[in-house]
Every structure is written in C-alpha cells, then in structure tokens.
Tab-separated table of C-alpha atoms and ligand atoms in Angstrom:
chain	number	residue	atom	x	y	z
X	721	UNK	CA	134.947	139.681	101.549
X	722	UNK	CA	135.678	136.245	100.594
X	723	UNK	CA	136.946	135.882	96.968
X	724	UNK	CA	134.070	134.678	94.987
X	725	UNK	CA	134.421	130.908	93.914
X	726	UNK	CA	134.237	129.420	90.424
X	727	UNK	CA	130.812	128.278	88.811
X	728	UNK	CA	131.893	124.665	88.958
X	729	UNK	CA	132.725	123.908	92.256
X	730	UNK	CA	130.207	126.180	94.366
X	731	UNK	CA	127.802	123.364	95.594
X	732	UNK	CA	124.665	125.352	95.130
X	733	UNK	CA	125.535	126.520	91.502
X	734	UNK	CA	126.094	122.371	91.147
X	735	UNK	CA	122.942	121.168	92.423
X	736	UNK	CA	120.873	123.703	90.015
X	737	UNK	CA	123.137	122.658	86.975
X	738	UNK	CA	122.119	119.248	87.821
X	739	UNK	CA	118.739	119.931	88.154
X	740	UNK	CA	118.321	122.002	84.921
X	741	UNK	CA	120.015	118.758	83.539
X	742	UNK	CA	117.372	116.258	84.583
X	743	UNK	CA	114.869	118.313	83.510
X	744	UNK	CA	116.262	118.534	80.081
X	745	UNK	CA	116.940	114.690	79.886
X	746	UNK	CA	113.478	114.132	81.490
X	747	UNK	CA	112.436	116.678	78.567
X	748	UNK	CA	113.597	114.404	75.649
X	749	UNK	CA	112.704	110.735	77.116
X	750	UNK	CA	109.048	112.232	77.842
X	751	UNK	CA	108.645	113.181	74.105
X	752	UNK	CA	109.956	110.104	73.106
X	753	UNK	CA	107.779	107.915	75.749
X	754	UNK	CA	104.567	110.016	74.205
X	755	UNK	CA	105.455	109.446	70.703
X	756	UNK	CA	106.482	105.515	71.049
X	757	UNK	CA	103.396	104.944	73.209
X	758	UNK	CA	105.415	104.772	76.705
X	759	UNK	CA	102.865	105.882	78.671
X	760	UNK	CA	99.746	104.009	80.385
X	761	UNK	CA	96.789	104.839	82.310
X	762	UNK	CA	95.482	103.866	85.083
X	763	UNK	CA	91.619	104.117	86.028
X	764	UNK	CA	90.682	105.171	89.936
X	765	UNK	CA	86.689	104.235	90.652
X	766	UNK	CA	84.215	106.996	91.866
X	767	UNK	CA	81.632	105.889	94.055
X	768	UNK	CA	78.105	107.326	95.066
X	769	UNK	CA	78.781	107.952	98.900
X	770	UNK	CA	75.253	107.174	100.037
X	771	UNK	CA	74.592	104.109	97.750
X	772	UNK	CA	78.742	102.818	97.138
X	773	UNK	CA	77.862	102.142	93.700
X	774	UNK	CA	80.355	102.645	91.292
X	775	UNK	CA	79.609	105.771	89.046
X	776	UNK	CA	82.579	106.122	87.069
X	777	UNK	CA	86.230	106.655	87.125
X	778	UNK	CA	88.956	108.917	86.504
X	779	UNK	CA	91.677	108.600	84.405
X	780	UNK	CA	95.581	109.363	85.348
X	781	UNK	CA	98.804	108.946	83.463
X	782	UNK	CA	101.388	106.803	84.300
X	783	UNK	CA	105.158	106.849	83.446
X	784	UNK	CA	107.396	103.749	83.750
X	785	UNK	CA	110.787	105.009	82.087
X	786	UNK	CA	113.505	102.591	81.782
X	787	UNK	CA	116.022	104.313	83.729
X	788	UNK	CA	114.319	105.919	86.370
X	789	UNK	CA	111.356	104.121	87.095
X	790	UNK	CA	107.944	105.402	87.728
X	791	UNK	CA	108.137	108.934	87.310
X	792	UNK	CA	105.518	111.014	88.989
X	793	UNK	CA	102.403	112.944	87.348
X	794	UNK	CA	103.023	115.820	89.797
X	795	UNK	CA	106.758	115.850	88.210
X	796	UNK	CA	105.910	114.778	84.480
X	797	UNK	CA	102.922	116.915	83.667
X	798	UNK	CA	104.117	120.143	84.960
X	799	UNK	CA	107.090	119.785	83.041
X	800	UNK	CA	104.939	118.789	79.564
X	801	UNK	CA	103.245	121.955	80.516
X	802	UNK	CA	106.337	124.068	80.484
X	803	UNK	CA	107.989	122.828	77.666
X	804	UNK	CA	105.263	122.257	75.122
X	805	UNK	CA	104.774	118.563	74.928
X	806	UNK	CA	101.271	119.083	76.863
X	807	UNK	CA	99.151	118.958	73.463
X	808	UNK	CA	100.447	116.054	72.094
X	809	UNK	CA	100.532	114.244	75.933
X	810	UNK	CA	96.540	115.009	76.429
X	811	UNK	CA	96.007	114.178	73.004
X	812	UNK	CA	97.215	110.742	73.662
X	813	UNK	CA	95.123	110.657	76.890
X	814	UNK	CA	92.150	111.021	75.299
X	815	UNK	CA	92.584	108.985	72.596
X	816	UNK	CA	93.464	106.138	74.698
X	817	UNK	CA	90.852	106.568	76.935
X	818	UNK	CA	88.385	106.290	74.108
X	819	UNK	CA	90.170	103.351	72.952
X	820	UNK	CA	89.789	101.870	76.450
X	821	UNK	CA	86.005	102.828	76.848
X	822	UNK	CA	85.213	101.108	73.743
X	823	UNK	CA	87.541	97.767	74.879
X	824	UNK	CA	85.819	97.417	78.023
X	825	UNK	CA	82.642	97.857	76.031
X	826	UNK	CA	83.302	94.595	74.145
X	827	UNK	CA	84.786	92.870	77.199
X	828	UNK	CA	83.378	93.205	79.988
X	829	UNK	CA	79.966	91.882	81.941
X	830	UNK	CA	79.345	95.557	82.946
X	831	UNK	CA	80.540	98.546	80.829
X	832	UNK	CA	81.570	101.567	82.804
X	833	UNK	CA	78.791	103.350	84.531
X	834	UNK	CA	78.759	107.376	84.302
X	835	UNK	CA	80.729	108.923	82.704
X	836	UNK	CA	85.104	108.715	82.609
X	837	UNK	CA	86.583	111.670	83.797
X	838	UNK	CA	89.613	113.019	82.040
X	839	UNK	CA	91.849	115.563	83.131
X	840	UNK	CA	92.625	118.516	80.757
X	841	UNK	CA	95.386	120.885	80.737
X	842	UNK	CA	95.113	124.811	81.296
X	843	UNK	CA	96.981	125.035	77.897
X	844	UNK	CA	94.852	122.426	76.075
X	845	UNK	CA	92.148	124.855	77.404
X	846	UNK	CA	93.508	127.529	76.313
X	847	UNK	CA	92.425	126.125	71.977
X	848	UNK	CA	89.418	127.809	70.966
X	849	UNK	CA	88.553	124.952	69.291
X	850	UNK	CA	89.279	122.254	71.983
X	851	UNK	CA	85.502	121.201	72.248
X	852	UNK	CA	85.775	119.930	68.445
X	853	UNK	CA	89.194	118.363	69.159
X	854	UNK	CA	88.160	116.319	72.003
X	855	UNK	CA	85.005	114.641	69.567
X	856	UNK	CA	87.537	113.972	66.723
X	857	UNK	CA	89.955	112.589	69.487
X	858	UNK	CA	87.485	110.044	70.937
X	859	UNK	CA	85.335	109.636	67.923
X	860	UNK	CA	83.382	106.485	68.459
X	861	UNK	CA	82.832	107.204	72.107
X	862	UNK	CA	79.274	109.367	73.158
X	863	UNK	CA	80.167	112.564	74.739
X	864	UNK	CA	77.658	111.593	77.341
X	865	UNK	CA	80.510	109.095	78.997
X	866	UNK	CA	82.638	111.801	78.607
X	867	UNK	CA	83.479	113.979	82.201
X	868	UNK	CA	86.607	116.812	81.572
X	869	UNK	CA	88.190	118.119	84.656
X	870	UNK	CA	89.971	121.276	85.015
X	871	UNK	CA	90.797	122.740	88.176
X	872	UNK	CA	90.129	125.988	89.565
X	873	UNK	CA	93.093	127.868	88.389
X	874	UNK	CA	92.854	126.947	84.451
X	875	UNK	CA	89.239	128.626	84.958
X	876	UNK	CA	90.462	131.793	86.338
X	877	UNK	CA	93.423	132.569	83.879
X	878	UNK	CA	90.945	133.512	81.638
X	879	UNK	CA	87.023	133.520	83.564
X	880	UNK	CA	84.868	134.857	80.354
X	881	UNK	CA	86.930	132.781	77.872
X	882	UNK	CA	86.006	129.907	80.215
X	883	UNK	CA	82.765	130.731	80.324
X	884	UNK	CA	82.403	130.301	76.827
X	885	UNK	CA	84.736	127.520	76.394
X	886	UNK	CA	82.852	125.710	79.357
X	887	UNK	CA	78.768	126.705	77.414
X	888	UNK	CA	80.041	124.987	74.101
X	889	UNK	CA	81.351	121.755	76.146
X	890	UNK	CA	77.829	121.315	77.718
X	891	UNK	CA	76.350	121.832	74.624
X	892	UNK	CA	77.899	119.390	73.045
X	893	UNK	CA	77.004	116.972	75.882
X	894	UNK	CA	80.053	116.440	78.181
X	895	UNK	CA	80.018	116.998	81.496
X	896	UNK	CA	82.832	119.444	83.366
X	897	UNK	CA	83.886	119.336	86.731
X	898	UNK	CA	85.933	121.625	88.704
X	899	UNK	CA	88.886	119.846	89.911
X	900	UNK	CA	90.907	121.041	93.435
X	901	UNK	CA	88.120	123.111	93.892
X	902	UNK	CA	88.868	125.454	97.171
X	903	UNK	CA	92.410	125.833	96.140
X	904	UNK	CA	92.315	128.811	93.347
X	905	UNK	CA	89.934	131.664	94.373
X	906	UNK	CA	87.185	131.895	92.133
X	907	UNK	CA	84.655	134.105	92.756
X	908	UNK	CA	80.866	133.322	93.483
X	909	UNK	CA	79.523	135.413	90.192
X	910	UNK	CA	81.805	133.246	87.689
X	911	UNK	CA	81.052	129.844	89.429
X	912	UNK	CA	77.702	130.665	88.887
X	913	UNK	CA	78.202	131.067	84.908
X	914	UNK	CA	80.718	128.464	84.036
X	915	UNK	CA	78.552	125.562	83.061
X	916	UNK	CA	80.367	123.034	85.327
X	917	UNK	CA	77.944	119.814	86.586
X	918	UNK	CA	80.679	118.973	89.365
X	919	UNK	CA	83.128	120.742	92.167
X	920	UNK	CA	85.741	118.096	92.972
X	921	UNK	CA	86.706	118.861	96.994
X	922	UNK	CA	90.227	119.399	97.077
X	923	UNK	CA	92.516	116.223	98.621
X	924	UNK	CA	93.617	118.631	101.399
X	925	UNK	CA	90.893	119.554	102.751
X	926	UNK	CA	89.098	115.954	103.495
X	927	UNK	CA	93.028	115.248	104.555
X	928	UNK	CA	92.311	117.402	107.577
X	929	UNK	CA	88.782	117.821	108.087
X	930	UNK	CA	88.809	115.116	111.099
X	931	UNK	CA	90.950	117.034	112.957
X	932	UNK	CA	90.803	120.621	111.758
X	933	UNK	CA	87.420	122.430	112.770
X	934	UNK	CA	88.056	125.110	109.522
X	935	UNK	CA	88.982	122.391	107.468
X	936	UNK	CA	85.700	120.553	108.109
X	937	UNK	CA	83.582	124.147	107.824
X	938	UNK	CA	85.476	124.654	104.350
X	939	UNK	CA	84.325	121.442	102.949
X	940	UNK	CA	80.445	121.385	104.615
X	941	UNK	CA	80.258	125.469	102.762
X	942	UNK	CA	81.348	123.631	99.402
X	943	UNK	CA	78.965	120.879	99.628
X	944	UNK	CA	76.138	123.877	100.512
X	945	UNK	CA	77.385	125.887	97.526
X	946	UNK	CA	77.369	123.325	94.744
X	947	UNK	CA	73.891	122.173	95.892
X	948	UNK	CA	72.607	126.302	95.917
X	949	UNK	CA	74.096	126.204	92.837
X	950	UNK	CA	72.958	122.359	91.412
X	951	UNK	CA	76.214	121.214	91.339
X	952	UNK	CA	77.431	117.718	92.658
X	953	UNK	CA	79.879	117.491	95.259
X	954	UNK	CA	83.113	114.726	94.941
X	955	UNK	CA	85.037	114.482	97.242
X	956	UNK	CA	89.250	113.506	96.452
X	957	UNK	CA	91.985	111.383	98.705
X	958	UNK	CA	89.186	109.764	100.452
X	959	UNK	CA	91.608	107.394	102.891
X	960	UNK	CA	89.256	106.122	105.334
X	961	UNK	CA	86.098	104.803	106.615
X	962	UNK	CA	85.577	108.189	109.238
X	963	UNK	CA	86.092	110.795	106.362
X	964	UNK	CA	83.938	108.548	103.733
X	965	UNK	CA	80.729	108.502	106.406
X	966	UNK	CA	81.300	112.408	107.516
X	967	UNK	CA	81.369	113.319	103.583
X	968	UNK	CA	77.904	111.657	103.598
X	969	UNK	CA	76.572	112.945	106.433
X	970	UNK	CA	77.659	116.574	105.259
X	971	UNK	CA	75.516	115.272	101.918
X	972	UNK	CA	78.558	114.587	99.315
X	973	UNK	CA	77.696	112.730	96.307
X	974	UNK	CA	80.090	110.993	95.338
X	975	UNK	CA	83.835	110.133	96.579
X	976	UNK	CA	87.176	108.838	95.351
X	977	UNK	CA	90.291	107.396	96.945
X	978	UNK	CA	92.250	104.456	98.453
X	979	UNK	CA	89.319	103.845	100.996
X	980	UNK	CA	87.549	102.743	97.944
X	981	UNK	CA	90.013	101.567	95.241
X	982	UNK	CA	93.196	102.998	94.003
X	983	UNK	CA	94.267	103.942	90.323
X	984	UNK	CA	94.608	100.611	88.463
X	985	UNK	CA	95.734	99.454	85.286
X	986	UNK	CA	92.859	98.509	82.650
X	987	UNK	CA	92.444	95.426	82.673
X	988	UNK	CA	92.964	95.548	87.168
X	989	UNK	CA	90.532	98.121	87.278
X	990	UNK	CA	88.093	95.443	84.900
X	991	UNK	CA	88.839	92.967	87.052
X	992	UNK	CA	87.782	94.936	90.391
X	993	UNK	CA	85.337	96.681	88.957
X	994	UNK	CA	83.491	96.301	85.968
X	995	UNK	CA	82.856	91.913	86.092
X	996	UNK	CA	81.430	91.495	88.982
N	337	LIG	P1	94.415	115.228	90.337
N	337	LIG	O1	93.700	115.395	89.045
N	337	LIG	O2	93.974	116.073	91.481
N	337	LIG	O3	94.332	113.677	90.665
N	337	LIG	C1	94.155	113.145	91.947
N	337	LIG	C2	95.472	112.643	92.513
N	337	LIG	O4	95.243	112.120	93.820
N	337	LIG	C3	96.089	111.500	91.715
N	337	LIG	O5	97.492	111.660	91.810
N	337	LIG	C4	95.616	110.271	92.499
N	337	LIG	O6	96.446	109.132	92.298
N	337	LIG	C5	95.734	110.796	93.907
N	337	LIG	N1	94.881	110.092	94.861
N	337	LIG	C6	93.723	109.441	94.630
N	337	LIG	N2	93.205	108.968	95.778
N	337	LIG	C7	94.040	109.322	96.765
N	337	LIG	C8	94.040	109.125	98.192
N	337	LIG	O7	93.156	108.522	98.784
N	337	LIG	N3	95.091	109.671	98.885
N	337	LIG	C9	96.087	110.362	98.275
N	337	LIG	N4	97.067	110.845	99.038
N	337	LIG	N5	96.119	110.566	96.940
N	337	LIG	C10	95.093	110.059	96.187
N	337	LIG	P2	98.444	111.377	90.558
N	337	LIG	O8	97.914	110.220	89.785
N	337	LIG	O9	99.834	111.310	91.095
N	337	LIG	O10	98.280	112.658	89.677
N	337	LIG	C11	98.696	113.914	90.126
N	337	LIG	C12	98.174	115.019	89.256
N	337	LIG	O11	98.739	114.931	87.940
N	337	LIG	C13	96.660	114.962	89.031
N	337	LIG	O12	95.996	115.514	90.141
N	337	LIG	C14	96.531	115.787	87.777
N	337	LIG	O13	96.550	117.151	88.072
N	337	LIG	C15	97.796	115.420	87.025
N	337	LIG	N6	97.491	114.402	85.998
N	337	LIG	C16	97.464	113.044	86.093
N	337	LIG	N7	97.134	112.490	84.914
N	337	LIG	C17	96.924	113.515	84.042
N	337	LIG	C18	96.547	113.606	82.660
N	337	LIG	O14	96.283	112.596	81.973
N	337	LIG	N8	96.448	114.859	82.122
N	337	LIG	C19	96.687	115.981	82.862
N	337	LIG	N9	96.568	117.196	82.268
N	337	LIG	N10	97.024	115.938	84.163
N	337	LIG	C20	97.140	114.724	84.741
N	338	LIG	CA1	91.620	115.376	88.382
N	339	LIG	CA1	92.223	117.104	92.146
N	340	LIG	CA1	95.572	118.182	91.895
C-alpha cells in the first residue's frame, strides 16, 4: 500500500477545495448582485404555433458579474436554491417583472399579449402564503397577465400541498403551467387535480423527436393528455423550422425558442416584439 498523501497536494482533494471555493465566492457576489440590483432579465417570446402570433413571453434571469462574466441560470439558481438566497432572488424577479409590464405598458405601440410567464422556485413554493406574496410583489399589475411556472418536480415534493397551493393561485386569477413537463414522474390522478392551464414539453424531448421514434411518441401522448385533460400544450427549445411544423401538426399550441426569438433584454425584446 502506497503511503497515503497529504490533503494539499492530492490533485483530486485540490480540485474539490477549489470548487467548494467558487461556490462560496459565487455565494457572496450573488447576494450582493441581488441586493445592489446586479441582475437583469431577459424576455423570450411565445408564439401560437398555428397562427405565429405572439402570445406572451417568459421571463429568465441574467447574471453579468464583473469578474467572471455571464454566469449561467443553470449554475446561479441552483446554487440560490441551496444556500438560501432563492427568496430574496424570486422576489426581485417578480418585482421587476411587474415593473417591466407596467413600462412597456406606457411605452410601447402594443403592450404584451397573454400573459408573462415567471418562473418560481420549489422553495418559494414551498410558503403557504406565496399566492398573497406574489399580488403584494407585483401590485399594480392584473393577475390575469400573470403565468407562474413550476416544473414537475416542485409539484411532486409535496402533490396535496400543491394541490392546494396550485386551487388558491387559480382563484386568484393567475395562470400555472407545468414547466419540463415529462421529466419528473407525476402521476395521472394528481395532474388531473393540480389546477395547472399549461404543460410546458420538456427541451429534450422536441431536441430529439426528429430523429428518435420514442421521443416523438412521448411528446404526441403529452399533447393528447393535456387536451383529455384541457390543458394547453408549449412546446420549449424550439430550434427549427421541421420541429416548429411537426409540433403543429401533432396539435401544440403554442411554442418557444431560437426558431422564433431568443431571450432579449427589455427594451430588445420591445423592439422585436411589441412596436411593430
Ligand atoms: P427553463 O425554465 O426550462 O427555461 C428554458 C431555458 O431554455 C432557458 O435557459 C432558455 O434560455 C433556454 N432556451 C430557450 N429556447 C431555447 C432553444 O431553442 N434551445 C436551447 N438549447 N435552449 C433554449 P436559461 O435562461 O439558461 O435558464 C435555465 C433555467 O434556469 C431555467 O430553465 C429555469 O429553470 C432557471 N431560471 C431562469 N431564470 C429563473 C428565474 O427567474 N427564477 C427561477 N426560479 N429559475 C430561473
Ligand atoms: Ca420555465
Ligand atoms: Ca423548462
Ligand atoms: Ca429547465
């Protein structure tokens, strides 16, 4: 047996410590980017497949920090999540989009159409009193231009807490879709009582469903399901023309991705979008 090495110079025990430390640094400048306003979002259109009108958009955060440049969600809010800075990040998210609603409101020719669709943490799910949160958050703006998105997962942490959860949201007049649906297991009975208007079609399965036979069967017995159950169908990571007229064929409502617009700054997404 090899004598064992010290902590500091095995490379693997390195490459963790350096990791844990990058998380930790990435740890403080996040709180400090939320609190001093840092972060931005950026608006991606939705589009009625069979008619391409717009019919809303969703929006994503954005992280520009000085040192490391854009940061990505997929690295960011996972990390909020874990180390408690998710409240005060979705907090911000909503306020801002409010803030933006109500800009492009007084700006623009055409306000946005639909509703905006804003993503919403399984923890930020988790407050019992999140429904009356979100209305004090974006006072000013109608809960009827109001979409929240959680995905599949958040639902089934806790099914008949989300049931309720989900009932009180409806009541109160926003609309709920379930986001990366086909990625998180949830049974037919609860998808049936959680008051959700929309199942968003997971990225990877319209990534594949050109070429993969399954992949195309998985998304064509979603599309069935939502409309047995009178829910719309939106399809995510739309990237071309092929997958945008199958998804209509197969009777999708609505679709996002590049192939239609990317996320875009505020004023971008205006520009593209809402003057015409
Ligand atoms: P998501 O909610 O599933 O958002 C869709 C992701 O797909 C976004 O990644 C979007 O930029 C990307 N996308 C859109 N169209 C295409 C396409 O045609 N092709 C490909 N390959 N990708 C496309 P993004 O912006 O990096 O966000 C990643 C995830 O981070 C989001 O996934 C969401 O779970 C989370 N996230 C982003 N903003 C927020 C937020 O404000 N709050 C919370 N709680 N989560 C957020
Ligand atoms: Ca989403
Ligand atoms: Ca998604
Ligand atoms: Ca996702």
């Amino acid at each position: 047996h090899a004598k064992r090495r010290d902590n500091s110079t095995c490379p693997y025990t390195q490459a963790m410590h350096h990791a844990l430390q990058r998380r930790q640094r990435m740890t403080e400048r996040l709180s400090v980017a939320i609190s001093e306003n840092q972060l931005e979002l950026y608006f991606q259109p939705q589009v009625d497949l069979a008619s391409g009108q717009l019919t809303g958009a969703e929006t994503l955060c954005r992280w520009h920090d000085a040192e490391w440049g854009w940061v990505s969600p997929s690295e960011f809010i996972p990390l909020a999540e874990e180390r408690g800075l998710i409240r005060a990040l979705g907090d911000w998210v909503l306020e801002e989009s409010a803030r933006q609603l109500m800009a492009w409101r007084q700006q623009c020719a055409m306000p946005l159409p639909g509703r905006l669709s804003i993503n919403i943490s399984a923890q930020q799910f988790a407050d019992p009193q999140l429904t009356h949160h979100i209305a004090h958050l974006t006072a000013g703006v109608s809960p009827s231009a109001i979409a929240l998105e959680l995905t599949e997962s958040d639902f089934m942490r806790d099914p008949d807490q989300a049931v309720e959860i989900t009932h009180t949201m409806r009541q109160a007049g926003y609309a709920l879709s379930i986001d990366d649906f086909g990625t998180g297991y949830s049974s037919l009975s609860y998808l049936r009582r959680f008051a959700a208007d929309a199942l968003k079609i997971d990225i990877s399965f319209v990534r594949e469903m050109l070429d993969n036979r399954h992949d195309r069967t998985i998304v064509q017995t979603i599309i069935a399901m939502a409309q047995a159950l009178e829910m719309k169908t939106v399809a995510e990571g739309v990237e071309t023309h092929e997958q945008a007229n199958l998804l209509a064929e197969m009777g999708c409502n609505e679709a996002q991705g590049y192939w239609f617009g990317r996320p875009l700054p505020a004023d971008d997404f205006a520009a593209a979008w809402l003057n015409k």
